[in-house]
PDB file of N, CA and C in Angstrom:
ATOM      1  N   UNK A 248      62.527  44.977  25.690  1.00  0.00           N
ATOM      2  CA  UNK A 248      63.324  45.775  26.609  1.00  0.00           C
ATOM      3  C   UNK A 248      64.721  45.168  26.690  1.00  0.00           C
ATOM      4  N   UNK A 249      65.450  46.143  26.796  1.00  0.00           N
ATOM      5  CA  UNK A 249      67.067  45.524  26.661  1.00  0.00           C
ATOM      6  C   UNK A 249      67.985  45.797  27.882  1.00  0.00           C
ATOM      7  N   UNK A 250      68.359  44.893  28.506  1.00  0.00           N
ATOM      8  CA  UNK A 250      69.460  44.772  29.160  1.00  0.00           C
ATOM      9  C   UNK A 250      70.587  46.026  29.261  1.00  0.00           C
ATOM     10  N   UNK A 251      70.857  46.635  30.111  1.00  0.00           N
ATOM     11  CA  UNK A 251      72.378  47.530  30.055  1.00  0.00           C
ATOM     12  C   UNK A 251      73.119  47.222  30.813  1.00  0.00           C
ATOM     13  N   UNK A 252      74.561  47.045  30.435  1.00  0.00           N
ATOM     14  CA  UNK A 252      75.792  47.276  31.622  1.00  0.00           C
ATOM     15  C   UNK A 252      74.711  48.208  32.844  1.00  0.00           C
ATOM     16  N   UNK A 253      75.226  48.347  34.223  1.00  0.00           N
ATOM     17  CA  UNK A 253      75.444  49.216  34.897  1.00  0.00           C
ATOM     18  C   UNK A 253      76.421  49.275  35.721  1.00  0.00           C
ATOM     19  N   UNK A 254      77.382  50.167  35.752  1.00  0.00           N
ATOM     20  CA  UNK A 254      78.397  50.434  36.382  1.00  0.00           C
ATOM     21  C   UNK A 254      78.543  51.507  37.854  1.00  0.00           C
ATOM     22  N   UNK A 255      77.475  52.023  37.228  1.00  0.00           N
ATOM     23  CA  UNK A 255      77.271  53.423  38.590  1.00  0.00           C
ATOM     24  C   UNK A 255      75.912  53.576  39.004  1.00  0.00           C
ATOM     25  N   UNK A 256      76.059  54.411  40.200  1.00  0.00           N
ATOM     26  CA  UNK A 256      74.851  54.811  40.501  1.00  0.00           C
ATOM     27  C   UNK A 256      74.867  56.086  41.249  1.00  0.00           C
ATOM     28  N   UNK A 257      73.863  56.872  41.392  1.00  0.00           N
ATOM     29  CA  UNK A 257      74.340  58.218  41.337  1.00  0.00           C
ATOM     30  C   UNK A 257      75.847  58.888  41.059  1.00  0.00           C
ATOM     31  N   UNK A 258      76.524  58.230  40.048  1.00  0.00           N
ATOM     32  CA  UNK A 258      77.242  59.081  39.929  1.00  0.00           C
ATOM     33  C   UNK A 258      78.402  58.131  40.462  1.00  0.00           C
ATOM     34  N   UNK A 259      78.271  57.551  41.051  1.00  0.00           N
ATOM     35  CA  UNK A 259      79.678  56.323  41.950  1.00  0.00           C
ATOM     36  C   UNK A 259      79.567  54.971  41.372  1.00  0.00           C
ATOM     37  N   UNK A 260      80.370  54.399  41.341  1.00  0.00           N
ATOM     38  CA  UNK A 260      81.138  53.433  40.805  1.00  0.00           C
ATOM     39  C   UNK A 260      80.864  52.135  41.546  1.00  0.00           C
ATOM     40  N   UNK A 261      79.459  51.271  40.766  1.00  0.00           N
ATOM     41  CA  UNK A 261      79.703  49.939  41.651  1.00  0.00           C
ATOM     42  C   UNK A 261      80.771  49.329  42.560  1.00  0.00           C
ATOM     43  N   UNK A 262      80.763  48.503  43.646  1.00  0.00           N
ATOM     44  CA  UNK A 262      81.965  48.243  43.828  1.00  0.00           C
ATOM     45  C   UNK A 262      81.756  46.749  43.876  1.00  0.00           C
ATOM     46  N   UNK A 263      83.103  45.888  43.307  1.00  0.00           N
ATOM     47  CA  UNK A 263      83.123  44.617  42.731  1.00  0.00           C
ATOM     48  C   UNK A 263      82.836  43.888  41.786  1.00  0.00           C
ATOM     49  N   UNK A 264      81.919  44.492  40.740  1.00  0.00           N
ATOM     50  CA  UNK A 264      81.665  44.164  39.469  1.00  0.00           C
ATOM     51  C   UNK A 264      80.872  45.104  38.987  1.00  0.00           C
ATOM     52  N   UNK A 265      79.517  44.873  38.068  1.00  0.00           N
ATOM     53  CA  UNK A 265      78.591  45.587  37.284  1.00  0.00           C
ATOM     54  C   UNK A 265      77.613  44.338  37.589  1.00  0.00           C
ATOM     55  N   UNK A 266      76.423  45.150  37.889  1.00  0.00           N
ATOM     56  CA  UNK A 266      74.761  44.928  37.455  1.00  0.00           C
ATOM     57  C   UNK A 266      74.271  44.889  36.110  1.00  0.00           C
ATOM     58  N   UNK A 267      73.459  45.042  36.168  1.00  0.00           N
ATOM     59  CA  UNK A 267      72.382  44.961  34.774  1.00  0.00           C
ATOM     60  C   UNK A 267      71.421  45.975  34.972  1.00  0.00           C
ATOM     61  N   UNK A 268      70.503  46.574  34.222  1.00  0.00           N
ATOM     62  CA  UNK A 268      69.208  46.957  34.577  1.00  0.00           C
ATOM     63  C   UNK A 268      68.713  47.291  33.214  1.00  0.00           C
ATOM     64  N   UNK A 269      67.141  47.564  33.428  1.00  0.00           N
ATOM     65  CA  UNK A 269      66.455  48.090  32.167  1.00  0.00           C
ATOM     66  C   UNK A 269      65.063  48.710  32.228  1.00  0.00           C
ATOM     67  N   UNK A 270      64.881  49.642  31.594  1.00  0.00           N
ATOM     68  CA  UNK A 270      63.759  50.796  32.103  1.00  0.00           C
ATOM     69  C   UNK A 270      62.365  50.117  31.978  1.00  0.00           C
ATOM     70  N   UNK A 271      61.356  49.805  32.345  1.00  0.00           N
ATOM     71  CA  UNK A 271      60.360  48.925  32.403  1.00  0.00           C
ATOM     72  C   UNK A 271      59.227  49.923  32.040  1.00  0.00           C
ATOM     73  N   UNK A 272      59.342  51.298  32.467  1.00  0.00           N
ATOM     74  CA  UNK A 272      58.439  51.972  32.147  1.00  0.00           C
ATOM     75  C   UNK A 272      58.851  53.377  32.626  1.00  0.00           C
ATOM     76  N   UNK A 273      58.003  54.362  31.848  1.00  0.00           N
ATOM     77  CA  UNK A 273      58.487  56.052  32.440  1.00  0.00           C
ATOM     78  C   UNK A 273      56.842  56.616  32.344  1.00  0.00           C
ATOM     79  N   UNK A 274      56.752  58.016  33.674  1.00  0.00           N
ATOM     80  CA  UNK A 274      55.742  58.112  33.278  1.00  0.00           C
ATOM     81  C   UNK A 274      55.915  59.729  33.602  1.00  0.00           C
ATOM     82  N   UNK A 275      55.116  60.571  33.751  1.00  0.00           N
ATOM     83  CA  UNK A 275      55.330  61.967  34.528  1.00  0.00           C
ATOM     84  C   UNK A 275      56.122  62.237  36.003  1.00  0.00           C
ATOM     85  N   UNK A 276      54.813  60.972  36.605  1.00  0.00           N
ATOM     86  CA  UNK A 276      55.044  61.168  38.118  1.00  0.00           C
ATOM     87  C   UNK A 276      56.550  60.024  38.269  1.00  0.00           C
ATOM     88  N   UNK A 277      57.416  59.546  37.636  1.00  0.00           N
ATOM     89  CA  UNK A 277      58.299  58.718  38.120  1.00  0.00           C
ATOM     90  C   UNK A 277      58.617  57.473  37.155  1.00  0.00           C
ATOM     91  N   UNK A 278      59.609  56.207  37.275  1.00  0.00           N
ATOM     92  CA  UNK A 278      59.548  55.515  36.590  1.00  0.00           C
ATOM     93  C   UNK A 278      59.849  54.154  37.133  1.00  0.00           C
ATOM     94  N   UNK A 279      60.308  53.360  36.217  1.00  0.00           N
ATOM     95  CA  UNK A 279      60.575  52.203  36.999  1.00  0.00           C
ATOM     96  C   UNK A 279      61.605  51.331  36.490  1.00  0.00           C
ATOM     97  N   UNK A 280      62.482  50.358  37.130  1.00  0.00           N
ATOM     98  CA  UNK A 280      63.604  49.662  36.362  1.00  0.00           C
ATOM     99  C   UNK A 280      63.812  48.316  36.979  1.00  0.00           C
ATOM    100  N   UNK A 281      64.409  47.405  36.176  1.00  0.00           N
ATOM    101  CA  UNK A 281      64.235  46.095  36.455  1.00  0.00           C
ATOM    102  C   UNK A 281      66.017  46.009  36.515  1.00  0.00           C
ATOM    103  N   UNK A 282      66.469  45.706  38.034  1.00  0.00           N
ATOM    104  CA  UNK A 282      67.683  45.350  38.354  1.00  0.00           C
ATOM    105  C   UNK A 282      68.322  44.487  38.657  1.00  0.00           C
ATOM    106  N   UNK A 283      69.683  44.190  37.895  1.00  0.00           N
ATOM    107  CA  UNK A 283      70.561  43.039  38.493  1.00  0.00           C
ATOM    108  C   UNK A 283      71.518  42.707  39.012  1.00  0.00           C
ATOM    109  N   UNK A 284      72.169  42.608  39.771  1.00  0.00           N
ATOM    110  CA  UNK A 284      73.360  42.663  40.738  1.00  0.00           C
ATOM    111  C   UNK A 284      73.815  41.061  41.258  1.00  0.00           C
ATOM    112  N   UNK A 285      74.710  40.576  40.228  1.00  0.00           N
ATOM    113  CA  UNK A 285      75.597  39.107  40.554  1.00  0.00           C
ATOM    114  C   UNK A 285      75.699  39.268  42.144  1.00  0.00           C
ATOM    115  N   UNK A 286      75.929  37.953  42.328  1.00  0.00           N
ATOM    116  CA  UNK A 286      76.509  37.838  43.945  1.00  0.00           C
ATOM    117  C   UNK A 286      77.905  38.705  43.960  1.00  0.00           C
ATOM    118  N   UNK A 287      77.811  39.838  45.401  1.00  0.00           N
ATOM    119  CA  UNK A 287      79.078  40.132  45.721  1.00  0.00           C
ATOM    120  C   UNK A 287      79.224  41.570  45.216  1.00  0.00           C
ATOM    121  N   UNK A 288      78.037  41.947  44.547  1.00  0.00           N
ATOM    122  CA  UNK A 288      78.656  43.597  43.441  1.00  0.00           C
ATOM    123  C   UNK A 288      77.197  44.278  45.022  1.00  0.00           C
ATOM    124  N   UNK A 289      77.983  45.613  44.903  1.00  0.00           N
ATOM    125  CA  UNK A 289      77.156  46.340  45.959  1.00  0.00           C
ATOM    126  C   UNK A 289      77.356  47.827  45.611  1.00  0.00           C
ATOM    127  N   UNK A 290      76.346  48.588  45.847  1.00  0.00           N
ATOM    128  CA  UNK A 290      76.533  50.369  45.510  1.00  0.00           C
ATOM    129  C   UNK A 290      77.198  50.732  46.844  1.00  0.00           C
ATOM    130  N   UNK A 291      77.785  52.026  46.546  1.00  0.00           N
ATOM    131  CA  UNK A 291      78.225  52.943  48.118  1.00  0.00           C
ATOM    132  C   UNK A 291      77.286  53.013  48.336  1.00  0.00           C
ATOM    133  N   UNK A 292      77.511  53.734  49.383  1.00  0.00           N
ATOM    134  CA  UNK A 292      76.368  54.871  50.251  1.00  0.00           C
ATOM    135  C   UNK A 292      76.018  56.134  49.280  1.00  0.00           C
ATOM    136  N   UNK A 293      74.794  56.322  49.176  1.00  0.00           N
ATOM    137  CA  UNK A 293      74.447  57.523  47.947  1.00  0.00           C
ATOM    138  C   UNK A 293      72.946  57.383  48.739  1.00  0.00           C
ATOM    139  N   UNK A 294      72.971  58.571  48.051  1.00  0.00           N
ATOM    140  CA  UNK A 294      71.216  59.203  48.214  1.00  0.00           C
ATOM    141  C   UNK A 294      70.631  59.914  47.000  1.00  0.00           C
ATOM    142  N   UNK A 295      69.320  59.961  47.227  1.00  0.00           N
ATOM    143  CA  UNK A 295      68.618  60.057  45.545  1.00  0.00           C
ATOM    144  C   UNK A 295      67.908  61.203  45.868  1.00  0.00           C
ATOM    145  N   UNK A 296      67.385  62.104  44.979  1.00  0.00           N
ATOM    146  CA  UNK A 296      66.017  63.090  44.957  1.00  0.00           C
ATOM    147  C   UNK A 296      65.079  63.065  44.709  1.00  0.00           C
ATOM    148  N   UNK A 297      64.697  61.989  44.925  1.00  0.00           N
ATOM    149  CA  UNK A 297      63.910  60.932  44.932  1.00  0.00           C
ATOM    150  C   UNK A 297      63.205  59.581  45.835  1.00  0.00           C
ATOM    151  N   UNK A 298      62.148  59.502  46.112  1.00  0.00           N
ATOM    152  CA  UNK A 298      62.005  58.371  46.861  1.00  0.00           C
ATOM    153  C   UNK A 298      61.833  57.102  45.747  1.00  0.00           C
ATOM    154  N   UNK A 299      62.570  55.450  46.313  1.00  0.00           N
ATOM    155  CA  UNK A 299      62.819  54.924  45.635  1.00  0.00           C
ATOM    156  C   UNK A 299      61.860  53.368  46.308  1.00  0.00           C
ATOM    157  N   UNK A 300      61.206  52.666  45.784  1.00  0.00           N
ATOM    158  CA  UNK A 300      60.469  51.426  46.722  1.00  0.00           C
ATOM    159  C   UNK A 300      61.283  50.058  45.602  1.00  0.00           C
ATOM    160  N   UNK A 301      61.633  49.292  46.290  1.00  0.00           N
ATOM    161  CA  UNK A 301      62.339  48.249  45.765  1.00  0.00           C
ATOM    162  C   UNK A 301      61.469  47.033  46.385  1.00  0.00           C
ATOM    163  N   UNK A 302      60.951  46.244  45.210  1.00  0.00           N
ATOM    164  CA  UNK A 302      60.124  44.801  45.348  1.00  0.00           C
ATOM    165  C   UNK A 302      61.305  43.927  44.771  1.00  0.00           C
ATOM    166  N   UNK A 303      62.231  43.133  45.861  1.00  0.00           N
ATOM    167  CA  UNK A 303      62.925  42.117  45.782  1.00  0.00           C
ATOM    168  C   UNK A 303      62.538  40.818  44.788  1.00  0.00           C
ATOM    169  N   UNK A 304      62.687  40.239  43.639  1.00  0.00           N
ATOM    170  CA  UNK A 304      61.670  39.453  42.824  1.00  0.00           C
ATOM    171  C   UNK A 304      62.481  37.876  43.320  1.00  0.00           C
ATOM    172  N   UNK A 305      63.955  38.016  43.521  1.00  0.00           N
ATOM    173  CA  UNK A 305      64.601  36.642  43.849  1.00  0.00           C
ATOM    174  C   UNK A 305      65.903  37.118  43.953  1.00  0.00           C
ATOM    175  N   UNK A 306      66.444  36.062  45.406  1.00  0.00           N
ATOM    176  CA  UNK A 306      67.781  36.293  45.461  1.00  0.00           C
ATOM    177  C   UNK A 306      67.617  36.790  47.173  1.00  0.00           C
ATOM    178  N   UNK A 307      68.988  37.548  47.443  1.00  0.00           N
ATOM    179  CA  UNK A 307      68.931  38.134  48.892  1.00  0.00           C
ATOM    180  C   UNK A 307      70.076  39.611  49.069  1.00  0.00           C
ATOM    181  N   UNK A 308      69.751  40.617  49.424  1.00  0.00           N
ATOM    182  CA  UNK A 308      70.230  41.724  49.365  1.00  0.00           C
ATOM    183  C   UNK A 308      70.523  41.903  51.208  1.00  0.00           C
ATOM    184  N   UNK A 309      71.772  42.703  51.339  1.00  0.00           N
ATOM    185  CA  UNK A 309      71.782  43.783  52.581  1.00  0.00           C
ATOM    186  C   UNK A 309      72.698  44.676  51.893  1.00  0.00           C
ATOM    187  N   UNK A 310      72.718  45.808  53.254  1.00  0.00           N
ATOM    188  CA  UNK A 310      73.027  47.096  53.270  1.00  0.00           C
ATOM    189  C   UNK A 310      72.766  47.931  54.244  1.00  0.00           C
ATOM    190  N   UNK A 311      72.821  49.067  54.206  1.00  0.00           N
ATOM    191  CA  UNK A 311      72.782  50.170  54.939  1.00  0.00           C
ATOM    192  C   UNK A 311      71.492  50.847  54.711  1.00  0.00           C
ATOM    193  N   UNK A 312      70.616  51.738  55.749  1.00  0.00           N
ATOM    194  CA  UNK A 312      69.357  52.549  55.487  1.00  0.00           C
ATOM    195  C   UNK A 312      69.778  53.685  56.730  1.00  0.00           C
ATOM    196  N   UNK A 313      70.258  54.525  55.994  1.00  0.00           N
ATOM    197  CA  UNK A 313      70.245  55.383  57.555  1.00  0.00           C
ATOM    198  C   UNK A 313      70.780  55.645  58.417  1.00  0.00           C
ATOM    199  N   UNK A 314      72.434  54.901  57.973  1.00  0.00           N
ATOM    200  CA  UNK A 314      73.041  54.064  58.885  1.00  0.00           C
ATOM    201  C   UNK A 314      72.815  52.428  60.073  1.00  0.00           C
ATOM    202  N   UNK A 315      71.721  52.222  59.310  1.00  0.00           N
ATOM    203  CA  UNK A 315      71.395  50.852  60.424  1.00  0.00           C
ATOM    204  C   UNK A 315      71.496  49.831  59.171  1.00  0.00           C
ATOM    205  N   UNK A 316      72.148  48.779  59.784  1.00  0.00           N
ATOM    206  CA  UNK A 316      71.973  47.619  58.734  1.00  0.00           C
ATOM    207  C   UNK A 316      70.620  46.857  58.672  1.00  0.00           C
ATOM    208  N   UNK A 317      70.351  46.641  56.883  1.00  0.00           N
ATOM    209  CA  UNK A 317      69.085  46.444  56.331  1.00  0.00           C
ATOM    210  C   UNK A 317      69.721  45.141  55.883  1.00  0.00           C
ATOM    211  N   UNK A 318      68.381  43.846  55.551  1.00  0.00           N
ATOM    212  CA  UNK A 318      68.557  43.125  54.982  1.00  0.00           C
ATOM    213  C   UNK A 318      66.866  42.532  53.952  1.00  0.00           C
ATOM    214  N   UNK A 319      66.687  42.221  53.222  1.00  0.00           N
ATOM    215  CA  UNK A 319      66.097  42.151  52.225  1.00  0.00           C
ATOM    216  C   UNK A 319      65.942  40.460  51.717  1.00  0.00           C
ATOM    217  N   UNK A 320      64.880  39.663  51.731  1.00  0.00           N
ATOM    218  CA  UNK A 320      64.816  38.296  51.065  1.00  0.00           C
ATOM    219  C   UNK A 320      63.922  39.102  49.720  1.00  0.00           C
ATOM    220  N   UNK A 321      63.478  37.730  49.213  1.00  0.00           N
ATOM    221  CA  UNK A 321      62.546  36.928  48.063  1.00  0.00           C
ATOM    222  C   UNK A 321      61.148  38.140  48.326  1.00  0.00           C
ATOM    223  N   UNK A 322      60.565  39.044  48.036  1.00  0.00           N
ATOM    224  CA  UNK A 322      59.447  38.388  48.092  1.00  0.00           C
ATOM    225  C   UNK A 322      59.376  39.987  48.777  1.00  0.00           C
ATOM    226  N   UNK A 323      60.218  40.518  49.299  1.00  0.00           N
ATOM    227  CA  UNK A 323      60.168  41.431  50.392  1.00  0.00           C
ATOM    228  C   UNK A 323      60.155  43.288  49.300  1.00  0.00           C
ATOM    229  N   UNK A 324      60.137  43.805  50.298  1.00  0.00           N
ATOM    230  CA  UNK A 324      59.484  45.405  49.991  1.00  0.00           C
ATOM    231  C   UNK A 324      60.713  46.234  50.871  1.00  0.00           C
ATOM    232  N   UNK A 325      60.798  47.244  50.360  1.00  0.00           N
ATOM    233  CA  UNK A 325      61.822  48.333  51.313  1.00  0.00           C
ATOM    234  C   UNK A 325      61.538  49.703  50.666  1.00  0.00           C
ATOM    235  N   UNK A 326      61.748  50.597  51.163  1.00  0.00           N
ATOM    236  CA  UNK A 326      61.468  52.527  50.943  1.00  0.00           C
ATOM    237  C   UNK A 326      62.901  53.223  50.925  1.00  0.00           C
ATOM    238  N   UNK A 327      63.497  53.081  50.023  1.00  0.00           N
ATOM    239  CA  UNK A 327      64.927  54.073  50.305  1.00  0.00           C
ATOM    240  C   UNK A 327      64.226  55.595  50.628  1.00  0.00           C
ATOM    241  N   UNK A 328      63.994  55.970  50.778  1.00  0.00           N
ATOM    242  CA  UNK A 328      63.616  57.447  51.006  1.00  0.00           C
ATOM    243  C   UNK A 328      64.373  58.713  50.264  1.00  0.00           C
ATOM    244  N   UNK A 329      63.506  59.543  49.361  1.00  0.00           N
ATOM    245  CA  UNK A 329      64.839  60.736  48.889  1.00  0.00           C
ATOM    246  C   UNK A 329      65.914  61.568  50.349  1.00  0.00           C
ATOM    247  N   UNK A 330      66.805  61.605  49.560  1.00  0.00           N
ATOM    248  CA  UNK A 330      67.888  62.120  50.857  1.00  0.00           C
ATOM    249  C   UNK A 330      68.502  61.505  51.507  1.00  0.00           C
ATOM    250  N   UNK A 331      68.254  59.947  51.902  1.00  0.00           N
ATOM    251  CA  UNK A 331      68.381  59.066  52.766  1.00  0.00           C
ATOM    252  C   UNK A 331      69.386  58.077  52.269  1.00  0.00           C
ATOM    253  N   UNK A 332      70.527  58.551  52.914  1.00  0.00           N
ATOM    254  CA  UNK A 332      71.883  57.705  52.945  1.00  0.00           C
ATOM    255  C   UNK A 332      71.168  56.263  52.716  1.00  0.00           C
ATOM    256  N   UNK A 333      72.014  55.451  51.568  1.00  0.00           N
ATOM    257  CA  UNK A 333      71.757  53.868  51.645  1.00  0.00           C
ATOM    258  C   UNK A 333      72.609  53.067  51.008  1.00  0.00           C
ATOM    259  N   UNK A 334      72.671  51.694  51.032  1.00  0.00           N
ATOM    260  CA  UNK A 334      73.703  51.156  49.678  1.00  0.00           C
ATOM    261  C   UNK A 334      73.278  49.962  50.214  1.00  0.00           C
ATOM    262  N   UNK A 335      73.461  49.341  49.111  1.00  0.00           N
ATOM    263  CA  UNK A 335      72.942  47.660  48.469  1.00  0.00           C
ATOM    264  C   UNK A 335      74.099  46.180  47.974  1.00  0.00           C
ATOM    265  N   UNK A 336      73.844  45.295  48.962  1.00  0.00           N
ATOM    266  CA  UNK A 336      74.855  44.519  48.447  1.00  0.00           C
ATOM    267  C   UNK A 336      74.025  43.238  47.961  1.00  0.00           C
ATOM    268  N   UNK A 337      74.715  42.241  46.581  1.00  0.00           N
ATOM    269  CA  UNK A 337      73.916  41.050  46.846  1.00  0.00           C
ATOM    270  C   UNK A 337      74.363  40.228  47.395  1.00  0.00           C
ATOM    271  N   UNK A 338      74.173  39.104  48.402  1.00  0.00           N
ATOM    272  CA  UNK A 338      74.463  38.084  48.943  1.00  0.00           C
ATOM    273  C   UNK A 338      74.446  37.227  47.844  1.00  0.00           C
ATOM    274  N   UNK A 339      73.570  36.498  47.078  1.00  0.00           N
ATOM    275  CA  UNK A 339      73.381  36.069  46.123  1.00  0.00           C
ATOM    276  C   UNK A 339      72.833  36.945  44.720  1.00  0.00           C
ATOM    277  N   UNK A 340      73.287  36.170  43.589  1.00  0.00           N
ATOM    278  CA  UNK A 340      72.276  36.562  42.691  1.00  0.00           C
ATOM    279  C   UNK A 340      71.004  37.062  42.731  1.00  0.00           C
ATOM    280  N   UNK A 341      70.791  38.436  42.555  1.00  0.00           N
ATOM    281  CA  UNK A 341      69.768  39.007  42.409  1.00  0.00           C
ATOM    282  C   UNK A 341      69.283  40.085  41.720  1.00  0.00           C
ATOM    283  N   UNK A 342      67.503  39.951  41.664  1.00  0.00           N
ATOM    284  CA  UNK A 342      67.165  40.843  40.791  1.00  0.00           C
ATOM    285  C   UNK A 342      65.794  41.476  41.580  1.00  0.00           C
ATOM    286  N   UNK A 343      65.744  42.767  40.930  1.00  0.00           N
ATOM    287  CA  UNK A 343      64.691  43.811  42.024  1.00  0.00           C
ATOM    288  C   UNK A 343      64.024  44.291  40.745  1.00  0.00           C
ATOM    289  N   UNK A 344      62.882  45.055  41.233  1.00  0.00           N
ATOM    290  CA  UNK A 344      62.472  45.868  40.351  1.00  0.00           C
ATOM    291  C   UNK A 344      62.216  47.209  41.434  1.00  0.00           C
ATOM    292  N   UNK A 345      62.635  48.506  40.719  1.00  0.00           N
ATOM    293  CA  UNK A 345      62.833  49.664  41.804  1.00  0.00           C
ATOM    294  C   UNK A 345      62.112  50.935  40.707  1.00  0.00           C
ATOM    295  N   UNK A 346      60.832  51.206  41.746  1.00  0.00           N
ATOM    296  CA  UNK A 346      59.925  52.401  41.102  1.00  0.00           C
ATOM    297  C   UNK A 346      60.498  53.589  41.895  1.00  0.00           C
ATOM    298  N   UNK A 347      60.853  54.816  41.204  1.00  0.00           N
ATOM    299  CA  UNK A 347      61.094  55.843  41.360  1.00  0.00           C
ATOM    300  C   UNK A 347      60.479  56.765  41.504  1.00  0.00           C
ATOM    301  N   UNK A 348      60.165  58.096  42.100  1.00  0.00           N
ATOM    302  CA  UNK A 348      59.050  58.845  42.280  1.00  0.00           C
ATOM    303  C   UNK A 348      59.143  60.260  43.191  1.00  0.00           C
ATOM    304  N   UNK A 349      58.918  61.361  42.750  1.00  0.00           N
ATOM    305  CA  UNK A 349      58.887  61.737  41.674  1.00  0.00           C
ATOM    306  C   UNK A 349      60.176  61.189  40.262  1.00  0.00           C
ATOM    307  N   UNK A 350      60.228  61.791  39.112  1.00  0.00           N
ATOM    308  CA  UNK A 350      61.069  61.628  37.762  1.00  0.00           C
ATOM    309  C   UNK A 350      62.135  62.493  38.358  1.00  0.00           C
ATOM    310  N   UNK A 351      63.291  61.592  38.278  1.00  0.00           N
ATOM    311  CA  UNK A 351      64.427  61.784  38.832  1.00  0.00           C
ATOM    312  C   UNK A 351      64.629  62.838  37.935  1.00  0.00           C
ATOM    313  N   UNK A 352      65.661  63.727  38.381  1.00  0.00           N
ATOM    314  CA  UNK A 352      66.071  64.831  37.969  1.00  0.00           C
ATOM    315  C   UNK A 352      67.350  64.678  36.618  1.00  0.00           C
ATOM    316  N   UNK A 353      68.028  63.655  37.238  1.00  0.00           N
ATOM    317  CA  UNK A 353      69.094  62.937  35.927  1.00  0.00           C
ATOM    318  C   UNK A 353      68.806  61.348  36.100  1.00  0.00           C
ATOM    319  N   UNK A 354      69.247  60.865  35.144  1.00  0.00           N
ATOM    320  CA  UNK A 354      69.268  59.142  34.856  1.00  0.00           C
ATOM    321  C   UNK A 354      70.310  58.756  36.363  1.00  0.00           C
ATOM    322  N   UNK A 355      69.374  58.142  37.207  1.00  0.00           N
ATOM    323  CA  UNK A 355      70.314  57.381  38.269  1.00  0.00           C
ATOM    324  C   UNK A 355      71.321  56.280  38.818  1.00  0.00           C
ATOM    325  N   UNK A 356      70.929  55.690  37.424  1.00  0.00           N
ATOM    326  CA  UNK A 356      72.106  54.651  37.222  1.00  0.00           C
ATOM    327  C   UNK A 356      72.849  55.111  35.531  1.00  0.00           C
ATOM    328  N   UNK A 357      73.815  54.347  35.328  1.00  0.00           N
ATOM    329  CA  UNK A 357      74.335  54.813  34.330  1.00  0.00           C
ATOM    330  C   UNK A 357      75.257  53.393  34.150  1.00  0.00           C
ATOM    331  N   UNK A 358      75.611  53.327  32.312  1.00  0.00           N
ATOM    332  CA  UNK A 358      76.332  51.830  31.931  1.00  0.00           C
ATOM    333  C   UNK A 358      77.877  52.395  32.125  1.00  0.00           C
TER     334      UNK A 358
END
């Protein structure tokens, strides 16, 4: 499995650098991707058509869910929800793995 730039996400423009990610698996019902985000790079606020569950693998994330501020360790679990305003920053170096569900309608990140 190979590594990609990522620069966007739905459609918007990281802000502060570029991530990484790479497709881990696809299936009917949804798929899944292995993500990376240096300290300091964070998405806007966007929403998906899609519900999205993110298993934090190392590192430390906050952001927005809803408008309420979210924060995220090591180890931890979160539900972006389809529709549901959100955005992601890393505090540190980090990497997630984020299952998608249903199969997004277009590719949600992009290099």
């Amino acid at each position: 499995m190979t590594w990609l730039s990522m620069s966007t996400v739905e459609g918007l423009p990281l802000i502060g650098g570029q991530g990484r990610f790479r497709t881990l698996a696809t299936a009917e019902g949804g798929l899944a991707y292995e993500i990376f985000y240096p300290a300091g790079v964070a998405s806007p606020v966007h929403s998906h058509d899609h519900d999205s569950i993110v298993y934090l693998h190392t590192g430390s994330l906050r952001g927005t869910l809803d408008g309420r501020e979210v924060t995220l360790e090591a180890g931890g679990t979160i539900v972006h929800p389809r529709g549901v305003p959100h955005s992601v920053e890393a505090i540190v170096d980090s990497q997630w793995v984020e299952f998608k569900t249903p199969l997004p309608a277009r590719p949600p990140i992009a290099e």
